[in-house]
Tab-separated table of C-alpha atoms in Angstrom:
chain	number	residue	atom	x	y	z
A	13	UNK	CA	-36.492	-102.936	-47.810
A	14	UNK	CA	-39.000	-104.886	-45.825
A	15	UNK	CA	-36.057	-106.788	-45.276
A	16	UNK	CA	-34.666	-104.176	-43.798
A	17	UNK	CA	-38.215	-104.541	-43.139
A	18	UNK	CA	-36.893	-103.086	-40.436
A	19	UNK	CA	-35.729	-99.881	-41.594
A	20	UNK	CA	-37.906	-97.109	-40.535
A	21	UNK	CA	-39.709	-97.336	-43.876
A	22	UNK	CA	-40.997	-100.792	-43.217
A	23	UNK	CA	-43.411	-100.647	-40.339
A	24	UNK	CA	-43.178	-103.962	-38.677
A	25	UNK	CA	-43.624	-107.259	-40.065
A	26	UNK	CA	-42.071	-109.391	-37.449
A	27	UNK	CA	-42.908	-111.073	-34.224
A	28	UNK	CA	-41.795	-111.312	-30.699
A	29	UNK	CA	-41.134	-113.161	-27.673
A	30	UNK	CA	-39.829	-112.046	-24.391
A	31	UNK	CA	-36.605	-113.294	-23.007
A	32	UNK	CA	-38.248	-112.980	-19.601
A	33	UNK	CA	-40.614	-115.881	-20.074
A	34	UNK	CA	-40.699	-119.132	-21.987
A	35	UNK	CA	-43.397	-120.210	-24.369
A	36	UNK	CA	-44.194	-123.803	-25.201
A	37	UNK	CA	-43.693	-124.708	-28.820
A	38	UNK	CA	-46.896	-125.533	-30.702
A	39	UNK	CA	-47.877	-129.168	-30.805
A	40	UNK	CA	-48.306	-128.971	-34.564
A	41	UNK	CA	-45.112	-128.705	-36.592
A	42	UNK	CA	-45.086	-125.587	-38.739
A	43	UNK	CA	-41.396	-125.748	-39.624
A	44	UNK	CA	-41.945	-126.053	-43.378
A	45	UNK	CA	-38.939	-124.560	-45.123
A	46	UNK	CA	-40.363	-123.911	-48.570
A	47	UNK	CA	-43.450	-122.094	-49.582
A	48	UNK	CA	-45.763	-123.553	-52.237
A	49	UNK	CA	-48.361	-120.836	-51.818
A	50	UNK	CA	-47.574	-119.177	-55.125
A	51	UNK	CA	-48.550	-122.391	-56.908
A	52	UNK	CA	-51.720	-122.677	-54.860
A	53	UNK	CA	-52.730	-119.179	-55.844
A	54	UNK	CA	-51.921	-119.319	-59.524
A	55	UNK	CA	-55.092	-120.999	-60.708
A	56	UNK	CA	-56.110	-118.071	-62.870
A	57	UNK	CA	-58.796	-116.714	-60.573
A	58	UNK	CA	-59.250	-114.941	-57.270
A	59	UNK	CA	-61.411	-116.216	-54.433
A	60	UNK	CA	-64.817	-114.610	-54.739
A	61	UNK	CA	-65.912	-114.906	-51.128
A	62	UNK	CA	-66.658	-111.545	-49.551
A	63	UNK	CA	-68.443	-110.429	-46.426
A	64	UNK	CA	-70.093	-107.105	-45.746
A	65	UNK	CA	-69.325	-105.937	-42.234
A	66	UNK	CA	-70.945	-102.529	-42.566
A	67	UNK	CA	-74.470	-103.962	-42.629
A	68	UNK	CA	-75.570	-104.561	-39.012
A	69	UNK	CA	-78.164	-107.092	-40.189
A	70	UNK	CA	-75.461	-109.408	-41.509
A	71	UNK	CA	-73.971	-111.635	-38.835
A	72	UNK	CA	-70.366	-112.585	-39.386
A	73	UNK	CA	-67.962	-114.785	-37.447
A	74	UNK	CA	-64.188	-115.119	-37.594
A	75	UNK	CA	-64.245	-117.834	-40.277
A	76	UNK	CA	-66.321	-115.643	-42.604
A	77	UNK	CA	-64.131	-112.629	-41.919
A	78	UNK	CA	-60.915	-114.585	-42.528
A	79	UNK	CA	-62.277	-115.853	-45.859
A	80	UNK	CA	-63.335	-112.324	-46.752
A	81	UNK	CA	-60.036	-110.629	-46.010
A	82	UNK	CA	-58.086	-113.300	-47.900
A	83	UNK	CA	-60.371	-112.898	-50.907
A	84	UNK	CA	-59.523	-109.195	-50.941
A	85	UNK	CA	-55.730	-109.472	-50.651
A	86	UNK	CA	-54.523	-112.622	-52.456
A	87	UNK	CA	-53.034	-112.073	-55.925
A	88	UNK	CA	-52.738	-108.312	-55.363
A	89	UNK	CA	-48.925	-108.206	-55.241
A	90	UNK	CA	-48.999	-107.534	-51.519
A	91	UNK	CA	-51.618	-104.801	-51.957
A	92	UNK	CA	-49.937	-102.949	-54.834
A	93	UNK	CA	-52.830	-103.662	-57.221
A	94	UNK	CA	-55.575	-102.462	-54.858
A	95	UNK	CA	-57.347	-99.113	-55.177
A	96	UNK	CA	-57.881	-96.808	-52.198
A	97	UNK	CA	-61.443	-97.994	-51.697
A	98	UNK	CA	-60.301	-101.610	-51.674
A	99	UNK	CA	-57.682	-100.830	-49.038
A	100	UNK	CA	-60.470	-99.353	-46.908
A	101	UNK	CA	-62.483	-102.560	-47.278
A	102	UNK	CA	-59.510	-104.620	-46.095
A	103	UNK	CA	-59.081	-102.321	-43.077
A	104	UNK	CA	-62.777	-102.645	-42.255
A	105	UNK	CA	-62.649	-106.440	-42.182
A	106	UNK	CA	-59.404	-106.375	-40.179
A	107	UNK	CA	-61.050	-104.133	-37.599
A	108	UNK	CA	-63.898	-106.601	-37.203
A	109	UNK	CA	-61.489	-109.513	-36.858
A	110	UNK	CA	-59.764	-107.790	-33.937
A	111	UNK	CA	-62.894	-108.450	-31.884
A	112	UNK	CA	-62.158	-112.183	-32.101
A	113	UNK	CA	-58.475	-112.008	-31.198
A	114	UNK	CA	-57.252	-114.040	-28.215
A	115	UNK	CA	-56.704	-111.962	-25.099
A	116	UNK	CA	-52.898	-112.228	-25.085
A	117	UNK	CA	-51.797	-112.915	-28.673
A	118	UNK	CA	-48.130	-112.459	-27.800
A	119	UNK	CA	-48.309	-115.645	-25.722
A	120	UNK	CA	-50.268	-117.636	-28.315
A	121	UNK	CA	-48.250	-120.532	-29.839
A	122	UNK	CA	-50.122	-120.042	-33.116
A	123	UNK	CA	-47.760	-117.197	-33.952
A	124	UNK	CA	-45.027	-119.745	-34.656
A	125	UNK	CA	-44.519	-121.127	-38.155
A	126	UNK	CA	-43.945	-119.824	-41.668
A	127	UNK	CA	-46.078	-117.005	-43.020
A	128	UNK	CA	-46.610	-115.531	-46.463
A	129	UNK	CA	-46.778	-111.734	-46.344
A	130	UNK	CA	-49.860	-111.360	-48.551
A	131	UNK	CA	-50.750	-107.743	-47.825
A	132	UNK	CA	-49.564	-104.432	-46.436
A	133	UNK	CA	-51.618	-101.240	-46.447
A	134	UNK	CA	-48.415	-99.517	-47.557
A	135	UNK	CA	-47.500	-102.045	-50.246
A	136	UNK	CA	-43.932	-100.824	-50.708
A	137	UNK	CA	-43.155	-101.159	-47.002
A	138	UNK	CA	-42.332	-104.904	-47.134
A	139	UNK	CA	-39.333	-104.983	-49.444
A	140	UNK	CA	-38.517	-101.299	-49.251
A	141	UNK	CA	-36.810	-99.880	-52.316
A	142	UNK	CA	-37.089	-103.174	-54.195
A	143	UNK	CA	-40.882	-102.716	-54.259
A	144	UNK	CA	-41.015	-98.985	-54.926
A	145	UNK	CA	-42.451	-97.784	-58.241
A	146	UNK	CA	-38.952	-97.582	-59.709
A	147	UNK	CA	-37.738	-100.743	-58.002
A	148	UNK	CA	-40.554	-102.814	-59.516
A	149	UNK	CA	-39.297	-101.902	-62.983
A	150	UNK	CA	-36.195	-103.987	-62.279
A	151	UNK	CA	-37.209	-106.348	-59.474
A	152	UNK	CA	-40.198	-108.699	-59.603
A	153	UNK	CA	-41.203	-109.965	-56.148
A	154	UNK	CA	-41.718	-113.734	-56.237
A	155	UNK	CA	-42.442	-114.240	-52.531
A	156	UNK	CA	-42.170	-112.564	-49.141
A	157	UNK	CA	-41.938	-115.043	-46.277
A	158	UNK	CA	-41.593	-114.675	-42.532
A	159	UNK	CA	-40.626	-117.589	-40.275
A	160	UNK	CA	-41.261	-117.272	-36.541
A	161	UNK	CA	-39.300	-119.822	-34.527
A	162	UNK	CA	-39.637	-120.634	-30.827
A	163	UNK	CA	-38.682	-119.172	-28.577
A	164	UNK	CA	-37.632	-115.777	-29.967
A	165	UNK	CA	-36.314	-115.801	-33.558
A	166	UNK	CA	-37.827	-114.294	-36.706
A	167	UNK	CA	-36.464	-114.711	-40.214
A	168	UNK	CA	-37.677	-112.544	-43.090
A	169	UNK	CA	-36.985	-113.446	-46.703
A	170	UNK	CA	-37.825	-111.734	-49.977
A	171	UNK	CA	-37.211	-113.654	-53.205
A	172	UNK	CA	-36.834	-111.509	-56.311
A	173	UNK	CA	-36.358	-111.858	-60.035
A	174	UNK	CA	-33.931	-109.259	-61.402
A	175	UNK	CA	-34.804	-108.071	-64.899
A	176	UNK	CA	-36.869	-111.217	-65.340
A	177	UNK	CA	-34.017	-113.725	-65.540
A	178	UNK	CA	-31.731	-113.466	-62.495
A	179	UNK	CA	-32.954	-114.744	-59.116
A	180	UNK	CA	-31.975	-112.953	-55.925
A	181	UNK	CA	-32.812	-113.424	-52.258
A	182	UNK	CA	-32.702	-110.923	-49.421
A	183	UNK	CA	-32.889	-112.299	-45.894
A	184	UNK	CA	-32.896	-110.932	-42.388
A	185	UNK	CA	-32.675	-112.509	-38.928
A	186	UNK	CA	-34.091	-110.858	-35.828
A	187	UNK	CA	-34.452	-111.290	-32.070
A	188	UNK	CA	-37.995	-111.033	-30.664
A	189	UNK	CA	-39.037	-109.362	-27.434
A	190	UNK	CA	-42.536	-108.892	-26.013
A	191	UNK	CA	-43.354	-105.344	-24.939
A	192	UNK	CA	-46.744	-106.294	-23.467
A	193	UNK	CA	-49.554	-108.768	-24.209
A	194	UNK	CA	-50.058	-107.418	-27.769
A	195	UNK	CA	-46.955	-105.501	-28.865
A	196	UNK	CA	-43.624	-107.005	-29.834
A	197	UNK	CA	-40.267	-105.568	-30.822
A	198	UNK	CA	-37.774	-107.150	-33.210
A	199	UNK	CA	-34.139	-106.117	-33.500
A	200	UNK	CA	-32.761	-107.272	-36.835
A	201	UNK	CA	-29.194	-107.975	-37.819
A	202	UNK	CA	-27.856	-106.447	-41.035
A	203	UNK	CA	-29.651	-107.879	-44.096
A	204	UNK	CA	-27.961	-110.316	-46.461
A	205	UNK	CA	-28.442	-110.365	-50.223
A	206	UNK	CA	-27.693	-113.471	-52.256
A	207	UNK	CA	-27.423	-113.682	-56.045
A	208	UNK	CA	-26.429	-117.117	-57.285
A	209	UNK	CA	-23.428	-118.231	-55.234
A	210	UNK	CA	-22.530	-114.636	-54.381
A	211	UNK	CA	-23.781	-113.148	-51.111
A	212	UNK	CA	-22.974	-110.148	-48.964
A	213	UNK	CA	-24.260	-108.422	-45.820
A	214	UNK	CA	-24.911	-104.702	-45.957
A	215	UNK	CA	-26.283	-101.924	-43.774
A	216	UNK	CA	-26.643	-102.248	-40.018
A	217	UNK	CA	-29.066	-103.290	-37.316
A	218	UNK	CA	-32.664	-102.128	-37.422
A	219	UNK	CA	-35.669	-102.269	-35.135
A	220	UNK	CA	-39.416	-102.636	-35.728
A	221	UNK	CA	-42.481	-102.799	-33.497
A	222	UNK	CA	-45.708	-104.627	-34.293
A	223	UNK	CA	-49.051	-105.089	-32.564
A	224	UNK	CA	-50.614	-108.523	-33.092
A	225	UNK	CA	-54.303	-107.802	-33.632
A	226	UNK	CA	-55.476	-111.287	-34.663
A	227	UNK	CA	-54.038	-114.787	-35.021
A	228	UNK	CA	-55.465	-118.225	-35.762
A	229	UNK	CA	-54.395	-121.331	-37.668
A	230	UNK	CA	-54.835	-119.578	-41.036
A	231	UNK	CA	-53.840	-115.924	-40.769
A	232	UNK	CA	-52.168	-113.342	-38.570
A	233	UNK	CA	-52.838	-109.611	-38.599
A	234	UNK	CA	-50.315	-107.028	-37.475
A	235	UNK	CA	-50.365	-103.258	-37.014
A	236	UNK	CA	-47.057	-101.449	-37.357
A	237	UNK	CA	-46.001	-98.589	-35.116
A	238	UNK	CA	-46.595	-96.220	-38.047
A	239	UNK	CA	-50.066	-97.546	-38.724
A	240	UNK	CA	-49.385	-100.041	-41.527
A	241	UNK	CA	-51.698	-103.067	-41.582
A	242	UNK	CA	-50.115	-106.419	-42.413
A	243	UNK	CA	-51.897	-109.657	-43.362
A	244	UNK	CA	-49.889	-112.868	-43.054
A	245	UNK	CA	-51.194	-116.208	-44.368
A	246	UNK	CA	-49.848	-119.399	-42.881
A	247	UNK	CA	-47.859	-121.562	-45.276
C-alpha cells in the first residue's frame, strides 16, 4: 500500500532531508493537522483551466502550468479515472513545470508542510492493494495525505471507508535522507492500521526514493525511482 507506500509497488511518495546538514524551518507555519481539501473540491464541478504546452506559439509560465495540471488531476481519484491520453497530458505539463524548478529543491523549505496526494501516474501505487481494482470494491479512499516535518520526518496517511460504513486509517512514519540536490530516500517503519479504537502494526521496514522535480507554495511534483509521477497539492 502506498502506505507501505514504500513497498516496492509504491514508487516514492515521500521526502527527504539529509542528516548531514540542517535546514531552516519555513517562516510560514504549514503544520495543519487536518485536511479540508475534500470539502474544497466537492463543489460539483472540476476546474476548467487548461494550458496547451505543445503549441510553441502559446507562452506559458509556472502559474499557468500549475493551474493546468491541477485542473487535470483533481477529482480523478488520484488518477484512477483518467484515460491514457489524459495521463499523457498530465506528464506533458509536468515536464514543462520542471523547467521552473528551483536549482536545489531538496534544500527548499517549501517542501515542508502537509500535502494531499492528488495524482499518481500509476494510480494504485499510493495505497497499494487497498487501491487495486479488487481493493476498491471494498475500500473507498477518502484521503491520502503526506506531512513533511523539519528536519527529516515524513508521515503518510491513507483514510479509508470499508464497505461504505467503517472508517479505517493506515499510517506510516519515515526518516528522510538527501541523496543529492534533487533525489531523496525515505526509510519507513512498519505501517500501522487503525479501525475504531483497534490498531496494529504489520509488515516491516521499507524504502523509497523520489526525485523532486518541482515545488512551490501550491504544489510539489515527484518522480519515483520506477518512473511514477506524483502530484502533491499543499493543504
